[in-house]
XYZ file of C-alpha atoms in Angstrom:
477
model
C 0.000 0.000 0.000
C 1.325 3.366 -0.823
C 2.349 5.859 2.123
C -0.592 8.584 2.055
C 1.150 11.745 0.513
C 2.294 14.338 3.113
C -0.666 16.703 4.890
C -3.262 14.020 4.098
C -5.005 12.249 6.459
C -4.393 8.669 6.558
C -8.166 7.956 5.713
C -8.060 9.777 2.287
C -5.641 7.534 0.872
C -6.400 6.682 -3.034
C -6.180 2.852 -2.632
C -7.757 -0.146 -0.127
C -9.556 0.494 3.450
C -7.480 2.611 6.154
C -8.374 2.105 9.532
C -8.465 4.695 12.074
C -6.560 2.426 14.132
C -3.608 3.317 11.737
C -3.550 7.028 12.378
C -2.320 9.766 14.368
C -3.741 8.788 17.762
C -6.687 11.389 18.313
C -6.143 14.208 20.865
C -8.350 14.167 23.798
C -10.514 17.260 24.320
C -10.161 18.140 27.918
C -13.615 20.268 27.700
C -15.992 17.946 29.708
C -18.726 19.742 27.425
C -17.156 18.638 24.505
C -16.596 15.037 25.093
C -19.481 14.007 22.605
C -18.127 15.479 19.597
C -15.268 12.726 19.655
C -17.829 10.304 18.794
C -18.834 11.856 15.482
C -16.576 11.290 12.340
C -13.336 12.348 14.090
C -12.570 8.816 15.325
C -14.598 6.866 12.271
C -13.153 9.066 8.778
C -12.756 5.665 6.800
C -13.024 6.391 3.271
C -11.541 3.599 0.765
C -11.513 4.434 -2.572
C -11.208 7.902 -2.838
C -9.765 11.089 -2.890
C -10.044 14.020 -0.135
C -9.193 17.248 -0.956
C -7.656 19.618 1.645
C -9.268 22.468 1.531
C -10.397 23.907 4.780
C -10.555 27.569 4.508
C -8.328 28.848 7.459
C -8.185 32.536 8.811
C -5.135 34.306 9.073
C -3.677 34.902 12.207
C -5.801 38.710 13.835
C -4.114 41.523 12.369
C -2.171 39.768 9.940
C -3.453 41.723 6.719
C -0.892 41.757 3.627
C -0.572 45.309 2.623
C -2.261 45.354 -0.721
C -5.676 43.868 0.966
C -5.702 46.612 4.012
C -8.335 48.767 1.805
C -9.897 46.071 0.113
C -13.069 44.167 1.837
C -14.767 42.731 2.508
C -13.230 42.584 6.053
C -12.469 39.345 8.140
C -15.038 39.825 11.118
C -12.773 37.182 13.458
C -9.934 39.371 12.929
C -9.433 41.457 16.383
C -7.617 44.669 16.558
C -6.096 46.297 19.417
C -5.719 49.734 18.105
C -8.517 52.489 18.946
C -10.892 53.915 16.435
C -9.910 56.848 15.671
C -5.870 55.206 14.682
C -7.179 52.461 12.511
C -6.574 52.293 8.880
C -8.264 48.745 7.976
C -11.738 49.903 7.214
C -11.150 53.036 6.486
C -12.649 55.504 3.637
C -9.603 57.341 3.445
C -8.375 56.073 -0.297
C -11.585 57.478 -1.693
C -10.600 60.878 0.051
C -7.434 61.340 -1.317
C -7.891 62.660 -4.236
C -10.466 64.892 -3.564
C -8.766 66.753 -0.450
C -5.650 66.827 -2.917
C -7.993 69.458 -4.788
C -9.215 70.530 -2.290
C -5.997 71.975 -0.567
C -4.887 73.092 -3.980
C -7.688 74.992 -4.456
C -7.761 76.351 -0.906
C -4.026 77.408 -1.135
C -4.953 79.367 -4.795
C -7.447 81.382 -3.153
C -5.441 81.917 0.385
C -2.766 83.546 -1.745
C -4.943 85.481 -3.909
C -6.687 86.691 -1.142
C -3.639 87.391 1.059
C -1.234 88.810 -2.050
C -3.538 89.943 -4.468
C -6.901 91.391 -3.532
C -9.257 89.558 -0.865
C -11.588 86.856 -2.273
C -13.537 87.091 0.964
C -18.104 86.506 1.152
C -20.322 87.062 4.474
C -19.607 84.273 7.235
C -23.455 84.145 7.372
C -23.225 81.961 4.050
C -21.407 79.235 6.074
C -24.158 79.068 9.012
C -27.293 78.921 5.499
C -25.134 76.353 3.366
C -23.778 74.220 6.526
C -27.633 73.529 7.929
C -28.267 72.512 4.082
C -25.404 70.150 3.822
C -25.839 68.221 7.519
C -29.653 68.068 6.401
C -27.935 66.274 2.798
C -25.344 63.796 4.423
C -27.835 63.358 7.320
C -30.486 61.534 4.594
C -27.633 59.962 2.727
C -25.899 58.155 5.690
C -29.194 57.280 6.915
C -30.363 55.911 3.612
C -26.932 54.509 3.152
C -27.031 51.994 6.566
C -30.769 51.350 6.329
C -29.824 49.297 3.187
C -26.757 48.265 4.819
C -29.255 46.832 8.171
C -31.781 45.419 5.157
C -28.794 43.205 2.811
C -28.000 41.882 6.296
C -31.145 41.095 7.784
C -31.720 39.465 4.616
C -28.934 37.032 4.798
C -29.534 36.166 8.308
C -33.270 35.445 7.461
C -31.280 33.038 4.695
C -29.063 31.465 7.336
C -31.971 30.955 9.541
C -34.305 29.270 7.159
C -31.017 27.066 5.392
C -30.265 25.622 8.751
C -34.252 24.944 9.348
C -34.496 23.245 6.203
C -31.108 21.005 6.338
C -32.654 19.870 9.579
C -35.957 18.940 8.370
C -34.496 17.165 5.057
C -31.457 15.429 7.796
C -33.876 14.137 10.598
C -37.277 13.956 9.619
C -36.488 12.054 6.188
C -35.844 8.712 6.310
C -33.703 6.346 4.820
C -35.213 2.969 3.975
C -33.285 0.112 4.681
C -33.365 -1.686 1.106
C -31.873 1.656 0.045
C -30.244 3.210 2.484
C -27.001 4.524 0.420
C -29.282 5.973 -1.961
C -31.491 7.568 0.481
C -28.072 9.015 2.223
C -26.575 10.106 -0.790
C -30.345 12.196 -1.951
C -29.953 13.708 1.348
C -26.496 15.418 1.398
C -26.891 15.908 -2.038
C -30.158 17.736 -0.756
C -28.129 19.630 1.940
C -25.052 21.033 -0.437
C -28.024 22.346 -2.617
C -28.702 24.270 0.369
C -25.363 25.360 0.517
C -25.370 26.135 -3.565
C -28.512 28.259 -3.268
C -25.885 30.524 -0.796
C -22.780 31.030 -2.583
C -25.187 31.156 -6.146
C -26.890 34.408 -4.235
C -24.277 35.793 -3.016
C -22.211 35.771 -7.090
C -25.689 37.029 -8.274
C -25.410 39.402 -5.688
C -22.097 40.746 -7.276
C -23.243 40.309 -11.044
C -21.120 37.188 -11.472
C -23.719 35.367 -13.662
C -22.107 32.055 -14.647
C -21.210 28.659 -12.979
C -16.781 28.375 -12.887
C -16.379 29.980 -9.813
C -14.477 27.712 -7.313
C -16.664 27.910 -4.829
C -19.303 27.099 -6.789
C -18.944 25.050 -9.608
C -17.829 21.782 -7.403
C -21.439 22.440 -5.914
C -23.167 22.664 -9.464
C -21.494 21.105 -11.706
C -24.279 17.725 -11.884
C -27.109 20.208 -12.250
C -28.232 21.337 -15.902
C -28.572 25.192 -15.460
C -28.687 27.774 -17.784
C -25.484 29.583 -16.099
C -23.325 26.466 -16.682
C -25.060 26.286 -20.520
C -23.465 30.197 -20.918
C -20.405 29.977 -18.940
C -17.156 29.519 -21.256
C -13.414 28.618 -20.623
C -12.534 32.692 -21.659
C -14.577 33.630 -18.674
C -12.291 31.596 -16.144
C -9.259 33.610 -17.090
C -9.124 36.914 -15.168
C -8.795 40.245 -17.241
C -5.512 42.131 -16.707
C -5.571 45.553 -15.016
C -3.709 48.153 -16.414
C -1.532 50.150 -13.911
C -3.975 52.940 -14.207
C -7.132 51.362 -13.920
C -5.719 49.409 -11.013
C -4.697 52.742 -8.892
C -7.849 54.387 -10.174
C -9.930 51.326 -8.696
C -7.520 51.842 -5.271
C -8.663 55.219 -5.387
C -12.279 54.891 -5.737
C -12.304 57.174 -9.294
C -15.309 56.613 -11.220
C -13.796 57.087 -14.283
C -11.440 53.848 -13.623
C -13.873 51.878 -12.452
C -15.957 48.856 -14.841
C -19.560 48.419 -15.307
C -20.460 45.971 -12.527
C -23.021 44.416 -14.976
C -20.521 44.158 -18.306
C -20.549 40.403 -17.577
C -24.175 39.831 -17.969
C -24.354 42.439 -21.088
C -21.713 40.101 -23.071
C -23.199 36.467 -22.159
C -24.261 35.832 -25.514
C -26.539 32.483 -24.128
C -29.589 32.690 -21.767
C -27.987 32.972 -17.728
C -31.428 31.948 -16.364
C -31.686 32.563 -12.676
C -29.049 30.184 -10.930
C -30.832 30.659 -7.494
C -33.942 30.209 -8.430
C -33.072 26.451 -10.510
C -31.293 25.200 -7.397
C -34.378 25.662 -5.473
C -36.581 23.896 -7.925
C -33.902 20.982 -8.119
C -34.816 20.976 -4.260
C -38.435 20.792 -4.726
C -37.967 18.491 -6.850
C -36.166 16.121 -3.876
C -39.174 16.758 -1.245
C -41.192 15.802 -4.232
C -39.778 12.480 -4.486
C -39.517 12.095 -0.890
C -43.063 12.506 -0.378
C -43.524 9.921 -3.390
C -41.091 7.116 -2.220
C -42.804 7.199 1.590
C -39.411 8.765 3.607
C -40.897 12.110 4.172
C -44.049 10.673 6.040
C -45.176 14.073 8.196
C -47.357 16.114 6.448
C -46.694 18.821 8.737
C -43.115 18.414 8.302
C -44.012 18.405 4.190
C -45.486 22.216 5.196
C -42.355 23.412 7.367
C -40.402 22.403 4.539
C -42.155 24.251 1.433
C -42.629 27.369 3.775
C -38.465 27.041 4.136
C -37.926 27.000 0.491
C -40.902 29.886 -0.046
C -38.851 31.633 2.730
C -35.704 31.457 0.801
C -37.157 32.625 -2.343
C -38.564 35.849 -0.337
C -35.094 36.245 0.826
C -33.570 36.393 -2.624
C -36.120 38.697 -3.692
C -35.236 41.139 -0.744
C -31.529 40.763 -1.289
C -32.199 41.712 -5.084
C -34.977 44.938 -4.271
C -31.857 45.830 -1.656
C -29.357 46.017 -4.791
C -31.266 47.015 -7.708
C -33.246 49.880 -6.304
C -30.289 52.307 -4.412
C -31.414 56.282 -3.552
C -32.808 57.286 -6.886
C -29.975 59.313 -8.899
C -31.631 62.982 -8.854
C -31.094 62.457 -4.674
C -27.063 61.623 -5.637
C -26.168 63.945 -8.054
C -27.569 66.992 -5.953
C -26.171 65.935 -2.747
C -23.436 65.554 -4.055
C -23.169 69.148 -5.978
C -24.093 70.686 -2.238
C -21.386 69.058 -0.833
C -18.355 70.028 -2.962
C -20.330 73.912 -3.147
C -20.241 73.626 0.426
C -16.188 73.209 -0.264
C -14.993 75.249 -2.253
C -16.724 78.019 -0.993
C -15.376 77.475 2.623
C -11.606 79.321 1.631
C -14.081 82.432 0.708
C -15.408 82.392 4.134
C -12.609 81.724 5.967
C -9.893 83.551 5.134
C -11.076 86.943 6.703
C -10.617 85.284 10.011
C -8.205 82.659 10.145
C -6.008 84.095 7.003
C -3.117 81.691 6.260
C -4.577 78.784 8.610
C -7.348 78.477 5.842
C -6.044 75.968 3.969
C -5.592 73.652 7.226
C -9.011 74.708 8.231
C -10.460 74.168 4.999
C -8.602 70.355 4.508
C -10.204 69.459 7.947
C -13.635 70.402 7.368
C -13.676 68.763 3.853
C -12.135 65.902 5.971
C -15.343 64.975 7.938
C -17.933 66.137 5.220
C -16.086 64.177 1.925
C -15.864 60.884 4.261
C -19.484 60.894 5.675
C -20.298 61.107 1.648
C -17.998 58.770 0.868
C -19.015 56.046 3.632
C -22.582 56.718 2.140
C -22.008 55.880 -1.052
C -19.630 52.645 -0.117
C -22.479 51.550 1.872
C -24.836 51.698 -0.967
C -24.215 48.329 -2.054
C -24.098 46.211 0.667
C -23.029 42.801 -1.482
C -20.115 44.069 -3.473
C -16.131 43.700 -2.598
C -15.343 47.427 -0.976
C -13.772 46.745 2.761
C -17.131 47.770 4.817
C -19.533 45.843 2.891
C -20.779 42.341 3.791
C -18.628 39.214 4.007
C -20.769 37.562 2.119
C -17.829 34.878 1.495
C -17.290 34.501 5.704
C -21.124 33.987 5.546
C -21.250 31.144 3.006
C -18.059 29.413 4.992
C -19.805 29.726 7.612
C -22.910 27.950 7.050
C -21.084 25.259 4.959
C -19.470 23.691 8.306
C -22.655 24.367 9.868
C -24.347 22.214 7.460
C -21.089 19.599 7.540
C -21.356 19.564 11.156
C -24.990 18.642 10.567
C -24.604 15.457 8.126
C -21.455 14.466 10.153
C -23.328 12.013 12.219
C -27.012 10.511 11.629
C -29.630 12.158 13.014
C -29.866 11.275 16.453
C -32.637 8.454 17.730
C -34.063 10.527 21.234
C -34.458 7.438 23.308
C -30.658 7.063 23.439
C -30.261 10.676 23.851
C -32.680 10.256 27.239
C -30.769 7.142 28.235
C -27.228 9.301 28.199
C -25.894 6.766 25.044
C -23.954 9.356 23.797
C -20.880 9.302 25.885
C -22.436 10.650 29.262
C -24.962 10.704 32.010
C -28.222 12.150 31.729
C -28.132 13.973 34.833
C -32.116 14.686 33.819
C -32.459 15.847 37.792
C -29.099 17.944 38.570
C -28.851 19.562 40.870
C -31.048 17.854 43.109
C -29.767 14.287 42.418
C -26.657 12.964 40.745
C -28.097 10.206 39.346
C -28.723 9.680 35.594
C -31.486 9.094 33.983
C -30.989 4.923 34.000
C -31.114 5.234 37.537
C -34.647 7.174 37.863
C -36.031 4.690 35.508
C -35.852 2.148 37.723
C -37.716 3.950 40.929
C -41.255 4.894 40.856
C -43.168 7.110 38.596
C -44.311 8.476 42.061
C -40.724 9.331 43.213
C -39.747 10.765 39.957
C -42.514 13.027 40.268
C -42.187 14.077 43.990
C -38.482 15.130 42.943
C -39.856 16.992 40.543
C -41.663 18.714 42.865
C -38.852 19.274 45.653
C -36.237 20.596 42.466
C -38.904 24.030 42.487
C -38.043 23.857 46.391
C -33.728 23.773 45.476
C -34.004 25.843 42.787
C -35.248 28.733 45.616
C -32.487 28.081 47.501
C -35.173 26.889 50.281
C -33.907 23.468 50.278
C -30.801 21.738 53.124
C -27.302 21.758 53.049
C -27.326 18.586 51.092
C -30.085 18.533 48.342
C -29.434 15.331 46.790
C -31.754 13.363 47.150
C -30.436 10.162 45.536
C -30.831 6.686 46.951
C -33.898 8.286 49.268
C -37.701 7.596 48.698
C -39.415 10.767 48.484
C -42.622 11.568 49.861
C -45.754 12.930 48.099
């Protein structure tokens, strides 16, 4: 037998049956809490016959962020910083500002030294006080509008993760597997579950107007379905378009003129894209229908929970879409923004009769706070694209795939061993007034479980002895 090559686990070797017994011994979890979890797969991975990719998505160390990625997003929420606010850079607006307060300053030195060695460019203060209530009243509706789709693209994934996990748990425990065809029924059912998972990561490219089916993430998920996506997608569209120097510092910069219509890839498909989303869910419609049809989805109710959880998930895909396709109409943009750089430029004007030379400073600072509340507005705009403070959509769909892996990992559990502590503990079903597990109790009376019962409301109070425990005593009524 050939040595498994190095970094792969013994079980994922390409040839005959590995034993666990063959490994790395296992390391014991001292967390009593924890003690359960070593009898899922960790101890029983015993795959002949095929091959395991490694590919577990690990974090970087916190605060270990390469240089070119500190202004690019989205941003790692399990990365912890130690720094204060106010001296952070990761997050920060402040490539989008840079060009503008380069103007700015230029154009607030011009008119400093005009002013100062030519003949004063100077205008009534009271023009600050009229134009400065206008432009809080401005970036006070766009922030606001800004975060409240910000607070909607996220309440709408979390309504996704919510009804994803629902419905892996109604497809993993409450259909069956029948016994004549129990690797087929197994195989429908985490085939079932990555669909789940598919629907996700399919969102969250539509999300970003990446309309076909070669993604990485993505494709390994969809490549046995026939979708319309994987009908247009080509092998030109898996090579990644070179950025000119230019472009690439433009993009840095946040310049509009270097920056690529988001939807170019859906204007050149030259084949029908479908809706990728919306086939994955019939594909699982599809499944319940069969399950109801072959007898192992037997609850009716359960049938309902389930067809509400896929209705759910299409509501949430509409909500995610009405969140990106309808931003604050463009008449509300282009004026705002127009106040705002007024607002600017005419602050050197206004200044300079008081604070003379320290105008320009002046000037730099107050087009400081009022160009990055704009610009935070209009990053938050779209709250599914790739800019450093929008969603981690990608953290999200990692996320929810080991939920879902933790899920199939072991079968759904049968509740009579559960109450009988056969998963690797006592049932201590009356702690803290008796030690006892639940094997114990079963073999007293009904009447003494129920008069212990009673005396736990009496411990719980604190109104009970010293010693509460009441095993290996008869209780009275």
């Amino acid at each position: 037998m050939a040595a498994p090559t190095s970094g792969a686990p013994a079980a994922a070797t390409d040839h005959g049956v590995t034993s666990h017994q063959e490994g790395p011994a296992p390391v014991p979890l001292n967390n009593a809490s924890r003690r359960s979890t070593l009898s899922k797969s960790y101890l029983d991975v015993n795959v002949a016959g095929t091959t395991t990719p490694l590919s577990v998505n690990r974090h970087s160390p916190a605060g270990d962020i390469a240089l070119e990625n500190y202004f690019v997003g989205p941003r790692d929420m399990d990365a912890h910083s130690k720094l204060p606010y106010f001296l952070r850079m990761h997050g920060s607006v402040m490539p989008r500002m840079i060009l503008p307060l380069f103007f700015v300053g230029g154009w607030a030195t011009c008119i400093t030294c005009i002013s100062k060695f030519v003949k004063p460019l100077v205008v009534n203060p009271v023009l600050l006080t009229i134009l400065g209530f206008v432009v809080g009243l401005a970036l006070s509706f766009r922030s606001s509008s800004a975060y409240e789709r910000y607070s909607d693209g996220r309440k709408s994934w979390a309504t996704l993760s919510v009804q994803s996990r629902n419905l892996a748990r109604y497809i993993w425990v409450h259909i069956s597997e029948r016994p004549e065809n129990s690797k087929d029924d197994l195989l429908s059912k985490v085939t079932a579950i990555n669909l789940i998972l598919a629907f996700a990561v399919s969102l969250k490219h539509k999300l970003r107007f990446e309309p076909f089916a070669h993604y990485p993430d993505l494709a390994s998920l969809i490549g046995h379905l026939d979708t319309y996506a994987k009908g247009a997608t080509k092998e030109e569209h898996a090579v990644e378009g070179k950025m000119t120097p230019w472009k690439r510092v433009g993009n840095y910069l946040g310049m509009s003129m270097a920056q690529s219509n988001p939807r170019k890839a859906i204007k050149r498909a030259d084949k029908p894209l479908g809706n990728l989303p919306l086939e994955i869910l019939t594909y699982l419609s599809c499944y319940i229908e069969e399950a109801l049809e072959n007898g192992t989805l037997k609850s009716p109710v359960v049938c309902g929970q389930v067809m509400n959880s896929l209705a759910a998930l299409t509501d949430t895909q509409s909500s995610a879409e009405r969140v990106l396709t309808t931003p604050l109409p463009v008449g509300y943009n282009i004026l705002i923004s127009q106040i705002v750089l007024l607002y600017i430029y005419l602050l050197p004007f206004q200044l300079f009769n008081t604070l003379g030379w320290i105008t320009i400073p002046g000037t730099l600072a107050a087009a400081y706070i009022i160009i990055g509340l704009a610009a935070i507005g209009n990053e938050l705009e779209n709250p599914f694209g790739n800019d450093v403070n929008d969603l981690p959509l990608d953290s999200y769909c990692e996320e929810l795939k080991r939920e879902l892996d933790t899920l199939t990992s072991v079968p759904a559990a049968k509740f009579g061993d559960v109450v009988m502590g056969r998963g690797g503990g006592e049932n201590l079903v009356l702690w803290p007034l008796s030690q006892s597990g639940a094997a114990d109790w079963r073999d007293r009376s009904e009447k003494d479980i129920r008069s212990a019962l009673r005396a736990k409301v009496m411990v719980n109070m604190g109104m009970g002895s010293g010693d509460s425990s009441m095993d290996g005593q008869t209780l009275g009524a």
